[in-house]
mmCIF file with all atom_site columns, C-alpha atoms in Angstrom:
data_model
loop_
_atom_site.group_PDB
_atom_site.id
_atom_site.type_symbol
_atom_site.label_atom_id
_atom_site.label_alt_id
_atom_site.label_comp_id
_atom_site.label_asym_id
_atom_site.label_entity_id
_atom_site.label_seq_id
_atom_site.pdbx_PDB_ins_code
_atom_site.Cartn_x
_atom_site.Cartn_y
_atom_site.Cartn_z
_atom_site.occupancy
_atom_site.B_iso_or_equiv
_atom_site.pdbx_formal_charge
_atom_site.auth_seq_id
_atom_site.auth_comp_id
_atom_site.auth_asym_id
_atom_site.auth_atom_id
_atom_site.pdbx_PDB_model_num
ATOM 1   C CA . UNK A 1 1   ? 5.428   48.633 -124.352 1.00 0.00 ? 114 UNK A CA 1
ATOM 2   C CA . UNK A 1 2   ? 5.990   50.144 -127.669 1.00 0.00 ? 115 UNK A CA 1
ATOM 3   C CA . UNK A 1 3   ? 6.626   53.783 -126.348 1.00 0.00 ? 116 UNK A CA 1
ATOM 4   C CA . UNK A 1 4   ? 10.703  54.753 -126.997 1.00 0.00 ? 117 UNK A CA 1
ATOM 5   C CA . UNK A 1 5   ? 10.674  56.190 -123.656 1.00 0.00 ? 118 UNK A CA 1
ATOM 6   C CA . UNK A 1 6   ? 9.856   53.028 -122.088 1.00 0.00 ? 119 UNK A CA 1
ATOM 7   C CA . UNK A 1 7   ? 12.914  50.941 -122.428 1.00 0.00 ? 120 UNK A CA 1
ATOM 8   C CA . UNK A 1 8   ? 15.043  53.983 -121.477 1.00 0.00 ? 121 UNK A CA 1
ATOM 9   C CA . UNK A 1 9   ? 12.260  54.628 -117.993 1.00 0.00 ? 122 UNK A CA 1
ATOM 10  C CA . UNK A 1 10  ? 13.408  50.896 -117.844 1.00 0.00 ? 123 UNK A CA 1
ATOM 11  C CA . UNK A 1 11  ? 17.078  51.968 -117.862 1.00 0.00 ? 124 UNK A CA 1
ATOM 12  C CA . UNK A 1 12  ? 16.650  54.647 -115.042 1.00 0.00 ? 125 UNK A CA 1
ATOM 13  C CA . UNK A 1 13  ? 14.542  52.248 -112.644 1.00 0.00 ? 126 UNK A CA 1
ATOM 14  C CA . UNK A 1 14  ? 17.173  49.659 -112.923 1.00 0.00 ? 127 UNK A CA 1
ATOM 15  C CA . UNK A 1 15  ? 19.716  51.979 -111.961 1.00 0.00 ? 128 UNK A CA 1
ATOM 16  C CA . UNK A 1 16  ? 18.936  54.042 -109.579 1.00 0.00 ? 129 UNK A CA 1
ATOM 17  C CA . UNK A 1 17  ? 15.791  51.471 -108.019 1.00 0.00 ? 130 UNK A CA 1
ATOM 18  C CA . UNK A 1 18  ? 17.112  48.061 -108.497 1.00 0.00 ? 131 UNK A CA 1
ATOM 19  C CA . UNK A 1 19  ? 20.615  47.532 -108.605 1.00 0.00 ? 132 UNK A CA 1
ATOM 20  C CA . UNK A 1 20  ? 21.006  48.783 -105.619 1.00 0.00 ? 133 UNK A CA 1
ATOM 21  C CA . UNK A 1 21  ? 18.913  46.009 -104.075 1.00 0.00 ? 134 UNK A CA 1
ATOM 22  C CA . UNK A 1 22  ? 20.644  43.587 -106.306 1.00 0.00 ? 135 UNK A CA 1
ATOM 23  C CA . UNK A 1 23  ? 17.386  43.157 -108.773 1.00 0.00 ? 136 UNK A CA 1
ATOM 24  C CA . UNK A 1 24  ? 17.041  43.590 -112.820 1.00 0.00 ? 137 UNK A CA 1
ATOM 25  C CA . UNK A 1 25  ? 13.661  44.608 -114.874 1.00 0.00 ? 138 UNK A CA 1
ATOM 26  C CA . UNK A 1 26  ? 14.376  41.005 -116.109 1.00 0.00 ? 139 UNK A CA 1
ATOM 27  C CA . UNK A 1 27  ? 14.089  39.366 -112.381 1.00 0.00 ? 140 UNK A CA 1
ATOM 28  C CA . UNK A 1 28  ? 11.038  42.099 -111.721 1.00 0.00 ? 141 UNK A CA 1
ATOM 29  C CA . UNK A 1 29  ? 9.160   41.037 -114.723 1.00 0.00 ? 142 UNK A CA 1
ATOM 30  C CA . UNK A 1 30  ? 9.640   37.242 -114.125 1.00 0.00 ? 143 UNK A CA 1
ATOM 31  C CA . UNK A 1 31  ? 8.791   37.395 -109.936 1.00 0.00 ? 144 UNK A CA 1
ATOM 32  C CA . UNK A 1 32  ? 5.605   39.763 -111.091 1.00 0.00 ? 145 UNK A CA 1
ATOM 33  C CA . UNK A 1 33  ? 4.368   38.805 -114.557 1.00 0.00 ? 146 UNK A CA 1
ATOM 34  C CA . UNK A 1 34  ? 2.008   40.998 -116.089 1.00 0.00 ? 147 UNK A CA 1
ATOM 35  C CA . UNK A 1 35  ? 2.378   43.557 -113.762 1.00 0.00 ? 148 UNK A CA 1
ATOM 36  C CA . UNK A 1 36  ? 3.967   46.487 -115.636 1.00 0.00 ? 149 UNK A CA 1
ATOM 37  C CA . UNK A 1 37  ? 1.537   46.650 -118.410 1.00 0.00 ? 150 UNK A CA 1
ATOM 38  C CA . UNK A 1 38  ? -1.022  47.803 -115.650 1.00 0.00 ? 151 UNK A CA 1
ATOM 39  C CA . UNK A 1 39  ? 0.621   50.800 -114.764 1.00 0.00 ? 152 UNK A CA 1
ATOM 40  C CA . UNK A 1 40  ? 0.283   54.517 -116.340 1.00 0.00 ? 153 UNK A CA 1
ATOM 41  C CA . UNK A 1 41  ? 4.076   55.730 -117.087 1.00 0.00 ? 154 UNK A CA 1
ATOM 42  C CA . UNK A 1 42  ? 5.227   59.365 -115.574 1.00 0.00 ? 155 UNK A CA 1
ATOM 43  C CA . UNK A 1 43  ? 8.125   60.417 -117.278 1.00 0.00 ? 156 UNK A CA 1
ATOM 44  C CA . UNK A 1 44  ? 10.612  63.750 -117.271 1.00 0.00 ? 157 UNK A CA 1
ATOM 45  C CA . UNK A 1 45  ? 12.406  64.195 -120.260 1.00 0.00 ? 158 UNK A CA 1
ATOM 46  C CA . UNK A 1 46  ? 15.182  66.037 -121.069 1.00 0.00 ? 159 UNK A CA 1
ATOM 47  C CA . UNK A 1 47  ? 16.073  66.872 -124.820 1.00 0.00 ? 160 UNK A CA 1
ATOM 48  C CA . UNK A 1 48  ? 19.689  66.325 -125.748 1.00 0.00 ? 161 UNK A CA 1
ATOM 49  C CA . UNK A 1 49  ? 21.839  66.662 -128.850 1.00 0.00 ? 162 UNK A CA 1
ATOM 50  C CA . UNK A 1 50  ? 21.794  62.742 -129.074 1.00 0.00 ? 163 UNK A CA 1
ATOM 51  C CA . UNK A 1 51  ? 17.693  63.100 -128.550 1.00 0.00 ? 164 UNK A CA 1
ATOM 52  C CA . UNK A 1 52  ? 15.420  62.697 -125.278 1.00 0.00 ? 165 UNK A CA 1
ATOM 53  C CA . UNK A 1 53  ? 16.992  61.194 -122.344 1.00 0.00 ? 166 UNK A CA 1
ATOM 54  C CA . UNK A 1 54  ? 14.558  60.250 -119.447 1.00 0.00 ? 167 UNK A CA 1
ATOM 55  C CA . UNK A 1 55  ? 15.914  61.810 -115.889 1.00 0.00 ? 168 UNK A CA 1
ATOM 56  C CA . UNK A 1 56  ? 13.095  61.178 -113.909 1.00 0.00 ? 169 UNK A CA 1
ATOM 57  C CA . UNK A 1 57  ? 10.155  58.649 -113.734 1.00 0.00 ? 170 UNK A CA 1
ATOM 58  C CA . UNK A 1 58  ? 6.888   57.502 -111.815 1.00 0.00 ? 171 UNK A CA 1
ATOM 59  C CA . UNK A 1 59  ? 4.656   54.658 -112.118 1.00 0.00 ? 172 UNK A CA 1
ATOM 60  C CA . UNK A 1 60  ? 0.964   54.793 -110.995 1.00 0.00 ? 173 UNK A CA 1
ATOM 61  C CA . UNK A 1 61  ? -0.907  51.959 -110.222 1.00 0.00 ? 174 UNK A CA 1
ATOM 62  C CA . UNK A 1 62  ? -5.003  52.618 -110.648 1.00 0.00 ? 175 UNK A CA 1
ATOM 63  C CA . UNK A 1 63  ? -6.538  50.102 -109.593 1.00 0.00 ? 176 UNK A CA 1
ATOM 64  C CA . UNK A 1 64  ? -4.454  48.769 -106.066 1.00 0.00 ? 177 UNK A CA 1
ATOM 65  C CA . UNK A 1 65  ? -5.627  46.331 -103.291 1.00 0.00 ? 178 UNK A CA 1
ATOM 66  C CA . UNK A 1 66  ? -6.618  49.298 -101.186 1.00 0.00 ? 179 UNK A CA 1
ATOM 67  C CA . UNK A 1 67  ? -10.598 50.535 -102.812 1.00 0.00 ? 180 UNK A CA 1
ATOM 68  C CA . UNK A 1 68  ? -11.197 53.908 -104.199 1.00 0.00 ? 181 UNK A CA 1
ATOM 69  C CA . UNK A 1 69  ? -7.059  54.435 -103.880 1.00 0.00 ? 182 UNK A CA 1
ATOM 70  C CA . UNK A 1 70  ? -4.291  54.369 -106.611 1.00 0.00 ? 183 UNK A CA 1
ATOM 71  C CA . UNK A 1 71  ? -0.622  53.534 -105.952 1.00 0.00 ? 184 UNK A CA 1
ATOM 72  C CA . UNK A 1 72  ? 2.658   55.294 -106.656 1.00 0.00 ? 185 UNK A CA 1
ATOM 73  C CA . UNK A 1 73  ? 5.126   52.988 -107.456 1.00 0.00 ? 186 UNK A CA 1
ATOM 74  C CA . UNK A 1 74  ? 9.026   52.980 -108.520 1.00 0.00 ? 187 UNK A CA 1
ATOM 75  C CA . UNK A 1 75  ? 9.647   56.698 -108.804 1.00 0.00 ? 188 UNK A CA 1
ATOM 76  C CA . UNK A 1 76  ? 13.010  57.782 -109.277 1.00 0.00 ? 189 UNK A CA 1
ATOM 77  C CA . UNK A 1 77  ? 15.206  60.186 -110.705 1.00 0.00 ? 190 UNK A CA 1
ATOM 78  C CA . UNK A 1 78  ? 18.762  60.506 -112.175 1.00 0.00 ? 191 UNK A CA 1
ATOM 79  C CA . UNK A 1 79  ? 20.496  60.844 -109.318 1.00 0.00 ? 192 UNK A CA 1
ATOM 80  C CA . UNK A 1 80  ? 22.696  63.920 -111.275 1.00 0.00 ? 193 UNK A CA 1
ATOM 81  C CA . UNK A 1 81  ? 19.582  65.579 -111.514 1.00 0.00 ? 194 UNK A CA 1
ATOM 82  C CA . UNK A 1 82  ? 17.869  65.239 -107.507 1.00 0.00 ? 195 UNK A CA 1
ATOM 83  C CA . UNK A 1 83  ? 16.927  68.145 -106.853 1.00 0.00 ? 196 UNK A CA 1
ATOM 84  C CA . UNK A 1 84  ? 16.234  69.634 -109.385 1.00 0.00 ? 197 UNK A CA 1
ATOM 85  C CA . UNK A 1 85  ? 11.915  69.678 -108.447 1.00 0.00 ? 198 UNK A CA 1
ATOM 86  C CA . UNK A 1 86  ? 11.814  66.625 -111.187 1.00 0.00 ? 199 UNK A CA 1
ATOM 87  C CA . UNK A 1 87  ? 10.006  64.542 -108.492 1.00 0.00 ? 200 UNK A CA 1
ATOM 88  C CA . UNK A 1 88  ? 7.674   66.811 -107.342 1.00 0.00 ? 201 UNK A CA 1
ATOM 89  C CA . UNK A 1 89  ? 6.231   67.408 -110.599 1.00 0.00 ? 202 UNK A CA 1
ATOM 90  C CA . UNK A 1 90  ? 5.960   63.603 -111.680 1.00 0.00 ? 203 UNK A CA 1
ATOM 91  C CA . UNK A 1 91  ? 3.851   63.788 -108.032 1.00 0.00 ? 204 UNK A CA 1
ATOM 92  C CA . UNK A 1 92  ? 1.977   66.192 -109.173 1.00 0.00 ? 205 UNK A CA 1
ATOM 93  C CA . UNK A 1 93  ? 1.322   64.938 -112.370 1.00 0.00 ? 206 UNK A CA 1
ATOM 94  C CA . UNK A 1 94  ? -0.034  61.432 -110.679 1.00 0.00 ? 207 UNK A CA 1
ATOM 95  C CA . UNK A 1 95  ? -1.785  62.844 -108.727 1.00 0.00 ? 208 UNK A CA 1
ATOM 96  C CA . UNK A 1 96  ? -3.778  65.291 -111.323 1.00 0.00 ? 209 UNK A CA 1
ATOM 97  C CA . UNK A 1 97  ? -4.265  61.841 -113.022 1.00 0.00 ? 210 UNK A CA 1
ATOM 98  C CA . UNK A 1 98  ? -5.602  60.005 -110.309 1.00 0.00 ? 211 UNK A CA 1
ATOM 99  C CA . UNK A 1 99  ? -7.798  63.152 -108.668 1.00 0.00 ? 212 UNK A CA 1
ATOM 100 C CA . UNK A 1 100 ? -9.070  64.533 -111.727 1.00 0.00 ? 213 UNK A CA 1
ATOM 101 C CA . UNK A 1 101 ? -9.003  62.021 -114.625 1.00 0.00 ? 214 UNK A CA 1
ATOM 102 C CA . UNK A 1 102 ? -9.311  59.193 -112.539 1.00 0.00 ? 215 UNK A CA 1
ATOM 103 C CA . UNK A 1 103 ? -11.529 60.183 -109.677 1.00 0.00 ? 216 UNK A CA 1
ATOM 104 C CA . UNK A 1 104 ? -9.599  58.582 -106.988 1.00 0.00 ? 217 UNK A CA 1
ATOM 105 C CA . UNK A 1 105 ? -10.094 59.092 -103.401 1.00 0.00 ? 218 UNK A CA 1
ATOM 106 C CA . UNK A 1 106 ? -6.633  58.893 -102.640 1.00 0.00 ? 219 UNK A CA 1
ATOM 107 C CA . UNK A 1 107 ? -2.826  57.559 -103.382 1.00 0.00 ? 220 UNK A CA 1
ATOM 108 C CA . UNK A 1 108 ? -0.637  55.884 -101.133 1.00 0.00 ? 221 UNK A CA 1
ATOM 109 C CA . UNK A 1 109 ? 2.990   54.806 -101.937 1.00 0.00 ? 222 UNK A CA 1
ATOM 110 C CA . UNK A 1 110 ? 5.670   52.882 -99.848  1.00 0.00 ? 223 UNK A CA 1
ATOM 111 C CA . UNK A 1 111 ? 8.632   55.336 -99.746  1.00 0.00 ? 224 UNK A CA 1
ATOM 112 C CA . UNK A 1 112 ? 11.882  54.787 -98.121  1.00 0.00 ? 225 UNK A CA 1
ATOM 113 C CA . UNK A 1 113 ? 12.330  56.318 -94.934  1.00 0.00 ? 226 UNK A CA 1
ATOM 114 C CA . UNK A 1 114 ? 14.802  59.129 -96.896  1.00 0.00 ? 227 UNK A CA 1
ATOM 115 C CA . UNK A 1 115 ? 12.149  59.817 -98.761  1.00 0.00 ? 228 UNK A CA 1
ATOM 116 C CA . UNK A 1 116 ? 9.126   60.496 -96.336  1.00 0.00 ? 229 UNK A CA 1
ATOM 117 C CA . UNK A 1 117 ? 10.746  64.071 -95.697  1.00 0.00 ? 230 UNK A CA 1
ATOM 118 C CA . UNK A 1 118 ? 10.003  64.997 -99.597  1.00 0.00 ? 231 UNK A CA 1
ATOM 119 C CA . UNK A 1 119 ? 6.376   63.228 -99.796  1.00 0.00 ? 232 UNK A CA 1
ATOM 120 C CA . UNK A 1 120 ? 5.428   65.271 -96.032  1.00 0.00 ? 233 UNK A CA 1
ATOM 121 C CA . UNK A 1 121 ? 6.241   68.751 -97.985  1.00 0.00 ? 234 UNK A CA 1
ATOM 122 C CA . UNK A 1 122 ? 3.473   67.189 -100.902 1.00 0.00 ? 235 UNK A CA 1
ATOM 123 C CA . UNK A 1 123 ? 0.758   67.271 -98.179  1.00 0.00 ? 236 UNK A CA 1
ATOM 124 C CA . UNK A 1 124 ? 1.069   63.242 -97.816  1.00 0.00 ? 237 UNK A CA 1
ATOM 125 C CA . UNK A 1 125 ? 0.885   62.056 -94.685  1.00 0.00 ? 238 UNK A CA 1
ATOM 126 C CA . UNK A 1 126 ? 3.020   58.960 -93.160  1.00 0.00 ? 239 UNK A CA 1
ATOM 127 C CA . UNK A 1 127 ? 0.300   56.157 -92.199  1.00 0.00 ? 240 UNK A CA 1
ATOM 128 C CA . UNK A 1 128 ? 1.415   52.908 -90.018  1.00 0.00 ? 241 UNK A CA 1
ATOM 129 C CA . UNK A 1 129 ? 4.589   51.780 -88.322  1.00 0.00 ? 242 UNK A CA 1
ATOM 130 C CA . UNK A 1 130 ? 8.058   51.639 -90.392  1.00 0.00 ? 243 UNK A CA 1
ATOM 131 C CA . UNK A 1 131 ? 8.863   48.275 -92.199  1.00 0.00 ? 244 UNK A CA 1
ATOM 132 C CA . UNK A 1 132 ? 11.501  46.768 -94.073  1.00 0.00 ? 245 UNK A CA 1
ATOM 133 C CA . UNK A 1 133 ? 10.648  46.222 -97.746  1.00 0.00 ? 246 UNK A CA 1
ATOM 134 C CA . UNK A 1 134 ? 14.269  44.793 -99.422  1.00 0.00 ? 247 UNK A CA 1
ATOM 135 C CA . UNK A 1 135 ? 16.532  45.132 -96.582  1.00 0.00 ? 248 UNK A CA 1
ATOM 136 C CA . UNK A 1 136 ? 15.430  48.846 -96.660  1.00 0.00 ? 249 UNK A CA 1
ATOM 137 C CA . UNK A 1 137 ? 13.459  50.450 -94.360  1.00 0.00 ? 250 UNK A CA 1
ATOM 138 C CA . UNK A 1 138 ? 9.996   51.935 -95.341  1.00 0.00 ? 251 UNK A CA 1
ATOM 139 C CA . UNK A 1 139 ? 7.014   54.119 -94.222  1.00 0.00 ? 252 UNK A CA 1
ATOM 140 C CA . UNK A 1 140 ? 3.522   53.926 -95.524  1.00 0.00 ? 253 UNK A CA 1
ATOM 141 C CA . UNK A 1 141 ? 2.396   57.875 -97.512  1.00 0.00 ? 254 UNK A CA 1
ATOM 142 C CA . UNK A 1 142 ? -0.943  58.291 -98.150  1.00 0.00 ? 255 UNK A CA 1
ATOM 143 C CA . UNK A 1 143 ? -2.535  61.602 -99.674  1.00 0.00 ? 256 UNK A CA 1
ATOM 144 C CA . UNK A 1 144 ? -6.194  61.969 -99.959  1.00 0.00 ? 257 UNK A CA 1
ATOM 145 C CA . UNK A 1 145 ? -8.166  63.574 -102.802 1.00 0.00 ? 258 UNK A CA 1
ATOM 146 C CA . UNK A 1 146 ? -8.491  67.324 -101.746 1.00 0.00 ? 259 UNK A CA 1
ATOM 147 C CA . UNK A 1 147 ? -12.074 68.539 -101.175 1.00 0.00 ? 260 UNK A CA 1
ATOM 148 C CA . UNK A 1 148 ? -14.304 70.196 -103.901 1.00 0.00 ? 261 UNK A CA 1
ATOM 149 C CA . UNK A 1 149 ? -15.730 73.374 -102.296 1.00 0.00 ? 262 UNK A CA 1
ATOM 150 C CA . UNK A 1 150 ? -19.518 73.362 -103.274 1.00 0.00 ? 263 UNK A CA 1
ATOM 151 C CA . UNK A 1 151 ? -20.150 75.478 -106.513 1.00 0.00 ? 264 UNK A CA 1
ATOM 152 C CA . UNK A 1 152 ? -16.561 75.451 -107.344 1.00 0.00 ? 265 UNK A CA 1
ATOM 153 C CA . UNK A 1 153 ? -15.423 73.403 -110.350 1.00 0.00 ? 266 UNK A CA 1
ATOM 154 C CA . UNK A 1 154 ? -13.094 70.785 -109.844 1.00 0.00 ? 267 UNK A CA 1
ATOM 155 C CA . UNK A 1 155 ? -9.814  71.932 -111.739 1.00 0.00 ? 268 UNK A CA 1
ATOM 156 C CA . UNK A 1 156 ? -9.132  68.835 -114.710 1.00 0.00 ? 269 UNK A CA 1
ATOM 157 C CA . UNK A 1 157 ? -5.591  67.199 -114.938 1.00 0.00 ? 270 UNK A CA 1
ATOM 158 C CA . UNK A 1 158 ? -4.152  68.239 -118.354 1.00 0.00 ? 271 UNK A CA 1
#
């Protein structure tokens, strides 16, 4: 990735995603090679005297093992900055993507349990029994493509 954004996207998913769980981007890239360069990047930038700074970040995965559905994957924001409606709108964003650009029929995303609370006031639903996913537990979200009314435009991402 050639973006400079991405290494500092990098930065924030390390710190608030994987150190926690006692993982790098290093050990990510090396148990999963090949793997980042398939998602689209959803970043929130904030401009600062010593230039952009990245506070908030969402990957989405097109094409997933589920058909017709994409996948929301390592979101996370500076954790000074939760609350702020930074995820929401990297949500939104994906979702515009995948809907309108994309022509999804749905998303799904594994959040942690904290998190189902936030993805239920998006209109995504929890799907599935909880599970543990690295020592932490997990529920299944899945949001479907909202309907089209007939002879109404569908409204494109921008």
């Amino acid at each position: 990735m050639e973006d400079p954004l991405y290494e500092k996207e990098c930065r924030l998913r390390e710190r608030v995603l994987l150190e926690p769980i006692g993982m790098t981007m290093q050990k990510l890239g090396e148990l999963y090679p090949g793997f980042e360069e398939r998602f689209e990047h959803f970043v929130a930038v904030d401009s600062t005297p010593g230039g952009e700074r990245v506070i908030g970040c969402a990957l989405l995965l097109p094409e997933s093992d589920r058909p017709g559905f994409g996948k929301l994957m390592q979101m996370a924001v500076d954790k000074q900055r939760q609350g702020e409606g930074i995820g929401q709108r990297l949500v939104i964003e994906a979702e515009s993507r995948a809907f309108g650009e994309l022509g999804l029929e749905g998303l799904y995303c594994y959040a942690q349990k904290t998190a189902v609370g936030f993805y239920e006031k998006l209109g995504w639903n929890p799907e599935g029994e909880e599970f543990i996913e690295a020592d932490i537990p997990h529920r299944t979200m899945v949001i479907q493509r909202p309907p089209v009314d007939a002879g109404e435009e569908p409204i494109p991402a921008w």
